[in-house]
Amino acid sequence: MVYHPDHPKRPSVYYDDSCVLCEGAAAKIRHDIGLETRGASGDLPAVINKDELMHDVHAIDENGTVHKGVDAIIMILRWHPTWFWIAPIVAFPGIKHIVGAGYRVVAQNRHRWFGKKI
């Protein structure tokens, strides 16, 4: 996790907007939580590396800390008005490892399984 001091105090999510699954998840995050979401094809803050973003979703919390991959998923769950209670369960060490492994499999196959926007 990297601290980003220039980030506004509003949480935000950054994702691979060429991925159909990711685009749908970002729309759900905007709708359900009201968070700002930005795709990799747009302007990114200096603290977000586009190459890393193409492998892992990123979330910047209200303190300016950058969370990647399963840690970003946990943050998004914490911010969700209905699913917040799942975040501590997912963050539990053994469960986090299993969820992280599942996340990696989906992330590595997302374009093949769910499609890629042209």
PDB file of C-alpha atoms in Angstrom:
ATOM      1  CA  MET A   1       0.000   0.000   0.000  1.00  0.00           C
ATOM      2  CA  VAL A   2       1.308   3.417  -0.958  1.00  0.00           C
ATOM      3  CA  TYR A   3       0.237   6.682   0.626  1.00  0.00           C
ATOM      4  CA  HIS A   4      -0.904   9.306  -1.888  1.00  0.00           C
ATOM      5  CA  PRO A   5      -0.946  12.720  -0.106  1.00  0.00           C
ATOM      6  CA  ASP A   6      -2.479  14.708  -2.994  1.00  0.00           C
ATOM      7  CA  HIS A   7      -5.566  12.538  -3.291  1.00  0.00           C
ATOM      8  CA  PRO A   8      -8.862  14.164  -2.368  1.00  0.00           C
ATOM      9  CA  LYS A   9     -10.425  12.819   0.810  1.00  0.00           C
ATOM     10  CA  ARG A  10     -13.002  10.906  -1.226  1.00  0.00           C
ATOM     11  CA  PRO A  11     -12.396   7.202  -1.881  1.00  0.00           C
ATOM     12  CA  SER A  12     -12.052   6.156  -5.511  1.00  0.00           C
ATOM     13  CA  VAL A  13     -11.565   2.996  -7.555  1.00  0.00           C
ATOM     14  CA  TYR A  14      -9.354   2.483 -10.624  1.00  0.00           C
ATOM     15  CA  TYR A  15      -9.757  -0.462 -12.971  1.00  0.00           C
ATOM     16  CA  ASP A  16      -9.093  -1.987 -16.410  1.00  0.00           C
ATOM     17  CA  ASP A  17     -11.842  -0.390 -18.511  1.00  0.00           C
ATOM     18  CA  SER A  18     -11.100  -2.680 -21.467  1.00  0.00           C
ATOM     19  CA  CYS A  19     -12.519  -5.558 -19.394  1.00  0.00           C
ATOM     20  CA  VAL A  20     -16.264  -6.189 -19.692  1.00  0.00           C
ATOM     21  CA  LEU A  21     -16.463  -7.697 -16.185  1.00  0.00           C
ATOM     22  CA  CYS A  22     -14.479  -4.804 -14.674  1.00  0.00           C
ATOM     23  CA  GLU A  23     -16.619  -2.202 -16.446  1.00  0.00           C
ATOM     24  CA  GLY A  24     -19.766  -3.835 -15.077  1.00  0.00           C
ATOM     25  CA  ALA A  25     -18.320  -3.988 -11.569  1.00  0.00           C
ATOM     26  CA  ALA A  26     -17.323  -0.312 -11.778  1.00  0.00           C
ATOM     27  CA  ALA A  27     -20.860   0.633 -12.823  1.00  0.00           C
ATOM     28  CA  LYS A  28     -22.207  -1.318  -9.839  1.00  0.00           C
ATOM     29  CA  ILE A  29     -19.752   0.445  -7.509  1.00  0.00           C
ATOM     30  CA  ARG A  30     -20.840   3.850  -8.846  1.00  0.00           C
ATOM     31  CA  HIS A  31     -24.520   2.924  -8.469  1.00  0.00           C
ATOM     32  CA  ASP A  32     -24.424   1.146  -5.107  1.00  0.00           C
ATOM     33  CA  ILE A  33     -21.729   3.113  -3.284  1.00  0.00           C
ATOM     34  CA  GLY A  34     -21.501   6.359  -5.260  1.00  0.00           C
ATOM     35  CA  LEU A  35     -17.727   6.142  -5.543  1.00  0.00           C
ATOM     36  CA  GLU A  36     -15.713   7.720  -8.292  1.00  0.00           C
ATOM     37  CA  THR A  37     -14.382   5.053 -10.651  1.00  0.00           C
ATOM     38  CA  ARG A  38     -11.778   5.642 -13.346  1.00  0.00           C
ATOM     39  CA  GLY A  39     -10.624   3.342 -16.077  1.00  0.00           C
ATOM     40  CA  ALA A  40      -7.036   2.783 -17.117  1.00  0.00           C
ATOM     41  CA  SER A  41      -7.639   4.560 -20.447  1.00  0.00           C
ATOM     42  CA  GLY A  42      -8.348   7.864 -18.687  1.00  0.00           C
ATOM     43  CA  ASP A  43      -6.230  10.221 -16.631  1.00  0.00           C
ATOM     44  CA  LEU A  44      -4.676   8.489 -13.668  1.00  0.00           C
ATOM     45  CA  PRO A  45      -3.039  10.017 -10.602  1.00  0.00           C
ATOM     46  CA  ALA A  46       0.748   9.708 -10.521  1.00  0.00           C
ATOM     47  CA  VAL A  47       0.553   7.104  -7.760  1.00  0.00           C
ATOM     48  CA  ILE A  48      -1.345   4.661 -10.038  1.00  0.00           C
ATOM     49  CA  ASN A  49       0.893   2.715 -12.400  1.00  0.00           C
ATOM     50  CA  LYS A  50      -1.070   1.807 -15.542  1.00  0.00           C
ATOM     51  CA  ASP A  51       0.784  -1.490 -16.039  1.00  0.00           C
ATOM     52  CA  GLU A  52      -0.059  -2.556 -12.468  1.00  0.00           C
ATOM     53  CA  LEU A  53      -3.633  -1.357 -12.933  1.00  0.00           C
ATOM     54  CA  MET A  54      -4.012  -3.702 -15.908  1.00  0.00           C
ATOM     55  CA  HIS A  55      -3.329  -6.587 -13.489  1.00  0.00           C
ATOM     56  CA  ASP A  56      -5.101  -5.450 -10.310  1.00  0.00           C
ATOM     57  CA  VAL A  57      -7.977  -3.191  -9.375  1.00  0.00           C
ATOM     58  CA  HIS A  58      -6.803  -0.250  -7.228  1.00  0.00           C
ATOM     59  CA  ALA A  59      -8.671   1.696  -4.557  1.00  0.00           C
ATOM     60  CA  ILE A  60      -7.540   4.886  -2.867  1.00  0.00           C
ATOM     61  CA  ASP A  61      -9.094   5.388   0.548  1.00  0.00           C
ATOM     62  CA  GLU A  62     -10.058   8.660   2.245  1.00  0.00           C
ATOM     63  CA  ASN A  63      -6.565   8.852   3.796  1.00  0.00           C
ATOM     64  CA  GLY A  64      -4.861   8.619   0.404  1.00  0.00           C
ATOM     65  CA  THR A  65      -3.635   5.038   0.844  1.00  0.00           C
ATOM     66  CA  VAL A  66      -3.579   2.938  -2.328  1.00  0.00           C
ATOM     67  CA  HIS A  67      -4.887  -0.640  -2.021  1.00  0.00           C
ATOM     68  CA  LYS A  68      -4.381  -3.191  -4.828  1.00  0.00           C
ATOM     69  CA  GLY A  69      -5.974  -6.486  -5.792  1.00  0.00           C
ATOM     70  CA  VAL A  70      -7.729  -8.324  -2.978  1.00  0.00           C
ATOM     71  CA  ASP A  71      -6.902  -5.445  -0.577  1.00  0.00           C
ATOM     72  CA  ALA A  72      -8.813  -3.110  -2.907  1.00  0.00           C
ATOM     73  CA  ILE A  73     -11.734  -5.561  -2.971  1.00  0.00           C
ATOM     74  CA  ILE A  74     -11.771  -5.543   0.837  1.00  0.00           C
ATOM     75  CA  MET A  75     -11.857  -1.722   0.848  1.00  0.00           C
ATOM     76  CA  ILE A  76     -14.696  -1.659  -1.675  1.00  0.00           C
ATOM     77  CA  LEU A  77     -16.629  -4.115   0.484  1.00  0.00           C
ATOM     78  CA  ARG A  78     -16.008  -1.899   3.552  1.00  0.00           C
ATOM     79  CA  TRP A  79     -17.498   1.066   1.694  1.00  0.00           C
ATOM     80  CA  HIS A  80     -20.553  -0.863   0.474  1.00  0.00           C
ATOM     81  CA  PRO A  81     -23.737  -0.012   2.426  1.00  0.00           C
ATOM     82  CA  THR A  82     -25.025  -3.606   2.344  1.00  0.00           C
ATOM     83  CA  TRP A  83     -21.954  -5.825   1.995  1.00  0.00           C
ATOM     84  CA  PHE A  84     -19.641  -4.020   4.475  1.00  0.00           C
ATOM     85  CA  TRP A  85     -19.977  -6.880   6.970  1.00  0.00           C
ATOM     86  CA  ILE A  86     -18.205  -9.275   4.572  1.00  0.00           C
ATOM     87  CA  ALA A  87     -14.991  -7.200   4.533  1.00  0.00           C
ATOM     88  CA  PRO A  88     -13.647  -8.409   7.915  1.00  0.00           C
ATOM     89  CA  ILE A  89     -14.394 -12.006   6.940  1.00  0.00           C
ATOM     90  CA  VAL A  90     -12.541 -11.654   3.619  1.00  0.00           C
ATOM     91  CA  ALA A  91      -9.671  -9.878   5.428  1.00  0.00           C
ATOM     92  CA  PHE A  92      -9.179 -12.812   7.812  1.00  0.00           C
ATOM     93  CA  PRO A  93      -5.735 -14.293   6.943  1.00  0.00           C
ATOM     94  CA  GLY A  94      -6.712 -17.766   5.674  1.00  0.00           C
ATOM     95  CA  ILE A  95      -9.800 -16.524   3.889  1.00  0.00           C
ATOM     96  CA  LYS A  96      -7.915 -13.577   2.381  1.00  0.00           C
ATOM     97  CA  HIS A  97      -5.386 -16.000   0.917  1.00  0.00           C
ATOM     98  CA  ILE A  98      -8.128 -18.126  -0.678  1.00  0.00           C
ATOM     99  CA  VAL A  99     -10.036 -15.078  -1.987  1.00  0.00           C
ATOM    100  CA  GLY A 100      -6.755 -13.644  -3.278  1.00  0.00           C
ATOM    101  CA  ALA A 101      -6.009 -16.852  -5.181  1.00  0.00           C
ATOM    102  CA  GLY A 102      -9.504 -16.797  -6.696  1.00  0.00           C
ATOM    103  CA  TYR A 103      -9.088 -13.130  -7.570  1.00  0.00           C
ATOM    104  CA  ARG A 104      -5.801 -13.887  -9.363  1.00  0.00           C
ATOM    105  CA  VAL A 105      -7.403 -16.656 -11.454  1.00  0.00           C
ATOM    106  CA  VAL A 106     -10.304 -14.409 -12.502  1.00  0.00           C
ATOM    107  CA  ALA A 107      -7.999 -11.410 -13.109  1.00  0.00           C
ATOM    108  CA  GLN A 108      -5.687 -13.447 -15.320  1.00  0.00           C
ATOM    109  CA  ASN A 109      -8.574 -14.839 -17.376  1.00  0.00           C
ATOM    110  CA  ARG A 110     -11.032 -11.920 -17.325  1.00  0.00           C
ATOM    111  CA  HIS A 111     -10.700 -10.997 -21.008  1.00  0.00           C
ATOM    112  CA  ARG A 112     -10.988 -14.604 -22.181  1.00  0.00           C
ATOM    113  CA  TRP A 113     -13.950 -15.441 -19.922  1.00  0.00           C
ATOM    114  CA  PHE A 114     -15.915 -12.176 -19.936  1.00  0.00           C
ATOM    115  CA  GLY A 115     -14.726 -10.373 -23.065  1.00  0.00           C
ATOM    116  CA  LYS A 116     -12.653  -7.374 -23.936  1.00  0.00           C
ATOM    117  CA  LYS A 117     -14.046  -4.061 -25.121  1.00  0.00           C
ATOM    118  CA  ILE A 118     -12.629  -2.911 -28.420  1.00  0.00           C
TER     119      ILE A 118
END
